[in-house]
Amino acid sequence: MDIKDIINALNTGKVIKSRHSISEALADSLNIEEIYFSVEQGAEIIEDYPDAYPLPACLILGWNSTGEPIHSVWAYNQANQTVKLITVYRPDPNRWIDWRIRK
């Protein structure tokens, strides 16, 4: 999966947000603009899930405008070039090394 495809879908409004992602964003006091910003501004794919069903997905590490880390999981549909936000959260420092590697 290429992060450029995800960013392009965000920029063209080809985004679906799961109910779960909306719920998790609210629980972590994240707004949608902050989530998109975290992906568009120098984010990186830290885990790839090519066999995820029904679409390949990935975990992205990005940063909000104040420098806080945000993890978001995205599925990408190559056929129609849309993305789906599966979940999003503020990573727990006790569960991550440098926000990139699971402990």
JSON list of C-alpha atoms in Angstrom, two decimals:
[
{"chain": "A", "resi": 1, "resn": "MET", "atom": "CA", "xyz": [0.00, 0.00, 0.00]},
{"chain": "A", "resi": 2, "resn": "ASP", "atom": "CA", "xyz": [1.26, 3.47, -0.84]},
{"chain": "A", "resi": 3, "resn": "ILE", "atom": "CA", "xyz": [0.59, 6.35, 1.54]},
{"chain": "A", "resi": 4, "resn": "LYS", "atom": "CA", "xyz": [0.33, 8.65, -1.49]},
{"chain": "A", "resi": 5, "resn": "ASP", "atom": "CA", "xyz": [-2.86, 6.82, -2.52]},
{"chain": "A", "resi": 6, "resn": "ILE", "atom": "CA", "xyz": [-4.35, 7.40, 0.92]},
{"chain": "A", "resi": 7, "resn": "ILE", "atom": "CA", "xyz": [-3.41, 11.09, 0.87]},
{"chain": "A", "resi": 8, "resn": "ASN", "atom": "CA", "xyz": [-4.85, 11.50, -2.63]},
{"chain": "A", "resi": 9, "resn": "ALA", "atom": "CA", "xyz": [-8.15, 9.96, -1.50]},
{"chain": "A", "resi": 10, "resn": "LEU", "atom": "CA", "xyz": [-8.24, 12.32, 1.50]},
{"chain": "A", "resi": 11, "resn": "ASN", "atom": "CA", "xyz": [-7.54, 15.33, -0.72]},
{"chain": "A", "resi": 12, "resn": "THR", "atom": "CA", "xyz": [-10.28, 14.36, -3.18]},
{"chain": "A", "resi": 13, "resn": "GLY", "atom": "CA", "xyz": [-12.87, 13.59, -0.51]},
{"chain": "A", "resi": 14, "resn": "LYS", "atom": "CA", "xyz": [-13.03, 9.87, -1.25]},
{"chain": "A", "resi": 15, "resn": "VAL", "atom": "CA", "xyz": [-13.24, 8.90, 2.40]},
{"chain": "A", "resi": 16, "resn": "ILE", "atom": "CA", "xyz": [-15.52, 6.63, 4.39]},
{"chain": "A", "resi": 17, "resn": "LYS", "atom": "CA", "xyz": [-15.41, 6.75, 8.18]},
{"chain": "A", "resi": 18, "resn": "SER", "atom": "CA", "xyz": [-16.45, 3.65, 10.09]},
{"chain": "A", "resi": 19, "resn": "ARG", "atom": "CA", "xyz": [-18.74, 4.07, 13.09]},
{"chain": "A", "resi": 20, "resn": "HIS", "atom": "CA", "xyz": [-15.97, 2.58, 15.18]},
{"chain": "A", "resi": 21, "resn": "SER", "atom": "CA", "xyz": [-13.48, 5.22, 14.02]},
{"chain": "A", "resi": 22, "resn": "ILE", "atom": "CA", "xyz": [-15.89, 8.03, 14.84]},
{"chain": "A", "resi": 23, "resn": "SER", "atom": "CA", "xyz": [-16.47, 6.57, 18.30]},
{"chain": "A", "resi": 24, "resn": "GLU", "atom": "CA", "xyz": [-12.73, 6.13, 18.94]},
{"chain": "A", "resi": 25, "resn": "ALA", "atom": "CA", "xyz": [-11.96, 9.63, 17.71]},
{"chain": "A", "resi": 26, "resn": "LEU", "atom": "CA", "xyz": [-14.50, 11.07, 20.13]},
{"chain": "A", "resi": 27, "resn": "ALA", "atom": "CA", "xyz": [-13.14, 8.94, 22.98]},
{"chain": "A", "resi": 28, "resn": "ASP", "atom": "CA", "xyz": [-9.62, 10.32, 22.37]},
{"chain": "A", "resi": 29, "resn": "SER", "atom": "CA", "xyz": [-10.78, 13.90, 21.70]},
{"chain": "A", "resi": 30, "resn": "LEU", "atom": "CA", "xyz": [-9.62, 13.81, 18.08]},
{"chain": "A", "resi": 31, "resn": "ASN", "atom": "CA", "xyz": [-11.40, 15.71, 15.34]},
{"chain": "A", "resi": 32, "resn": "ILE", "atom": "CA", "xyz": [-11.48, 14.66, 11.70]},
{"chain": "A", "resi": 33, "resn": "GLU", "atom": "CA", "xyz": [-9.36, 17.58, 10.48]},
{"chain": "A", "resi": 34, "resn": "GLU", "atom": "CA", "xyz": [-6.65, 16.65, 13.00]},
{"chain": "A", "resi": 35, "resn": "ILE", "atom": "CA", "xyz": [-6.74, 13.04, 11.84]},
{"chain": "A", "resi": 36, "resn": "TYR", "atom": "CA", "xyz": [-6.45, 13.99, 8.16]},
{"chain": "A", "resi": 37, "resn": "PHE", "atom": "CA", "xyz": [-3.64, 16.45, 8.99]},
{"chain": "A", "resi": 38, "resn": "SER", "atom": "CA", "xyz": [-1.74, 13.70, 10.79]},
{"chain": "A", "resi": 39, "resn": "VAL", "atom": "CA", "xyz": [-1.76, 11.59, 7.62]},
{"chain": "A", "resi": 40, "resn": "GLU", "atom": "CA", "xyz": [-1.07, 14.37, 5.14]},
{"chain": "A", "resi": 41, "resn": "GLN", "atom": "CA", "xyz": [1.90, 15.90, 6.95]},
{"chain": "A", "resi": 42, "resn": "GLY", "atom": "CA", "xyz": [4.81, 13.45, 6.83]},
{"chain": "A", "resi": 43, "resn": "ALA", "atom": "CA", "xyz": [3.08, 10.35, 8.14]},
{"chain": "A", "resi": 44, "resn": "GLU", "atom": "CA", "xyz": [4.47, 6.86, 7.68]},
{"chain": "A", "resi": 45, "resn": "ILE", "atom": "CA", "xyz": [3.03, 3.39, 7.39]},
{"chain": "A", "resi": 46, "resn": "ILE", "atom": "CA", "xyz": [4.29, 1.43, 10.38]},
{"chain": "A", "resi": 47, "resn": "GLU", "atom": "CA", "xyz": [2.32, -1.79, 9.87]},
{"chain": "A", "resi": 48, "resn": "ASP", "atom": "CA", "xyz": [0.92, -3.20, 6.65]},
{"chain": "A", "resi": 49, "resn": "TYR", "atom": "CA", "xyz": [-2.04, -5.60, 6.56]},
{"chain": "A", "resi": 50, "resn": "PRO", "atom": "CA", "xyz": [-2.16, -6.79, 2.92]},
{"chain": "A", "resi": 51, "resn": "ASP", "atom": "CA", "xyz": [-4.47, -9.71, 3.74]},
{"chain": "A", "resi": 52, "resn": "ALA", "atom": "CA", "xyz": [-7.01, -7.71, 5.73]},
{"chain": "A", "resi": 53, "resn": "TYR", "atom": "CA", "xyz": [-10.62, -8.39, 4.77]},
{"chain": "A", "resi": 54, "resn": "PRO", "atom": "CA", "xyz": [-12.41, -7.03, 2.86]},
{"chain": "A", "resi": 55, "resn": "LEU", "atom": "CA", "xyz": [-9.61, -4.64, 1.77]},
{"chain": "A", "resi": 56, "resn": "PRO", "atom": "CA", "xyz": [-5.88, -4.32, 2.38]},
{"chain": "A", "resi": 57, "resn": "ALA", "atom": "CA", "xyz": [-5.18, -1.93, 5.25]},
{"chain": "A", "resi": 58, "resn": "CYS", "atom": "CA", "xyz": [-2.33, -0.29, 7.11]},
{"chain": "A", "resi": 59, "resn": "LEU", "atom": "CA", "xyz": [-1.50, 1.42, 10.39]},
{"chain": "A", "resi": 60, "resn": "ILE", "atom": "CA", "xyz": [-0.22, 4.96, 9.96]},
{"chain": "A", "resi": 61, "resn": "LEU", "atom": "CA", "xyz": [1.76, 7.02, 12.44]},
{"chain": "A", "resi": 62, "resn": "GLY", "atom": "CA", "xyz": [1.23, 10.73, 12.02]},
{"chain": "A", "resi": 63, "resn": "TRP", "atom": "CA", "xyz": [1.44, 13.87, 14.12]},
{"chain": "A", "resi": 64, "resn": "ASN", "atom": "CA", "xyz": [-1.09, 16.56, 14.87]},
{"chain": "A", "resi": 65, "resn": "SER", "atom": "CA", "xyz": [-0.26, 20.27, 14.65]},
{"chain": "A", "resi": 66, "resn": "THR", "atom": "CA", "xyz": [1.05, 20.29, 18.24]},
{"chain": "A", "resi": 67, "resn": "GLY", "atom": "CA", "xyz": [3.37, 17.32, 17.64]},
{"chain": "A", "resi": 68, "resn": "GLU", "atom": "CA", "xyz": [1.33, 14.63, 19.37]},
{"chain": "A", "resi": 69, "resn": "PRO", "atom": "CA", "xyz": [1.35, 11.16, 17.77]},
{"chain": "A", "resi": 70, "resn": "ILE", "atom": "CA", "xyz": [-1.80, 9.74, 16.21]},
{"chain": "A", "resi": 71, "resn": "HIS", "atom": "CA", "xyz": [-2.29, 6.19, 14.98]},
{"chain": "A", "resi": 72, "resn": "SER", "atom": "CA", "xyz": [-4.90, 5.56, 12.32]},
{"chain": "A", "resi": 73, "resn": "VAL", "atom": "CA", "xyz": [-5.82, 2.40, 10.43]},
{"chain": "A", "resi": 74, "resn": "TRP", "atom": "CA", "xyz": [-6.90, 2.83, 6.82]},
{"chain": "A", "resi": 75, "resn": "ALA", "atom": "CA", "xyz": [-8.23, 0.42, 4.21]},
{"chain": "A", "resi": 76, "resn": "TYR", "atom": "CA", "xyz": [-7.69, 1.30, 0.56]},
{"chain": "A", "resi": 77, "resn": "ASN", "atom": "CA", "xyz": [-9.93, 0.30, -2.33]},
{"chain": "A", "resi": 78, "resn": "GLN", "atom": "CA", "xyz": [-7.81, 0.35, -5.47]},
{"chain": "A", "resi": 79, "resn": "ALA", "atom": "CA", "xyz": [-10.83, -0.13, -7.75]},
{"chain": "A", "resi": 80, "resn": "ASN", "atom": "CA", "xyz": [-12.50, 3.17, -6.85]},
{"chain": "A", "resi": 81, "resn": "GLN", "atom": "CA", "xyz": [-9.54, 4.86, -5.12]},
{"chain": "A", "resi": 82, "resn": "THR", "atom": "CA", "xyz": [-11.37, 5.39, -1.84]},
{"chain": "A", "resi": 83, "resn": "VAL", "atom": "CA", "xyz": [-10.11, 4.99, 1.72]},
{"chain": "A", "resi": 84, "resn": "LYS", "atom": "CA", "xyz": [-11.92, 3.88, 4.83]},
{"chain": "A", "resi": 85, "resn": "LEU", "atom": "CA", "xyz": [-10.86, 5.01, 8.27]},
{"chain": "A", "resi": 86, "resn": "ILE", "atom": "CA", "xyz": [-11.13, 1.84, 10.34]},
{"chain": "A", "resi": 87, "resn": "THR", "atom": "CA", "xyz": [-9.95, 3.17, 13.69]},
{"chain": "A", "resi": 88, "resn": "VAL", "atom": "CA", "xyz": [-7.92, 6.00, 15.18]},
{"chain": "A", "resi": 89, "resn": "TYR", "atom": "CA", "xyz": [-6.37, 6.58, 18.59]},
{"chain": "A", "resi": 90, "resn": "ARG", "atom": "CA", "xyz": [-3.66, 8.30, 20.58]},
{"chain": "A", "resi": 91, "resn": "PRO", "atom": "CA", "xyz": [-1.06, 5.58, 21.10]},
{"chain": "A", "resi": 92, "resn": "ASP", "atom": "CA", "xyz": [-0.24, 4.56, 24.66]},
{"chain": "A", "resi": 93, "resn": "PRO", "atom": "CA", "xyz": [3.48, 5.16, 25.38]},
{"chain": "A", "resi": 94, "resn": "ASN", "atom": "CA", "xyz": [3.51, 2.03, 27.56]},
{"chain": "A", "resi": 95, "resn": "ARG", "atom": "CA", "xyz": [2.58, -0.10, 24.53]},
{"chain": "A", "resi": 96, "resn": "TRP", "atom": "CA", "xyz": [4.84, 1.43, 21.85]},
{"chain": "A", "resi": 97, "resn": "ILE", "atom": "CA", "xyz": [8.55, 2.03, 21.33]},
{"chain": "A", "resi": 98, "resn": "ASP", "atom": "CA", "xyz": [9.09, 5.34, 19.55]},
{"chain": "A", "resi": 99, "resn": "TRP", "atom": "CA", "xyz": [5.40, 5.14, 18.59]},
{"chain": "A", "resi": 100, "resn": "ARG", "atom": "CA", "xyz": [6.40, 2.69, 15.80]},
{"chain": "A", "resi": 101, "resn": "ILE", "atom": "CA", "xyz": [7.09, -0.71, 17.35]},
{"chain": "A", "resi": 102, "resn": "ARG", "atom": "CA", "xyz": [4.74, -2.67, 19.59]},
{"chain": "A", "resi": 103, "resn": "LYS", "atom": "CA", "xyz": [6.21, -3.60, 22.97]}
]
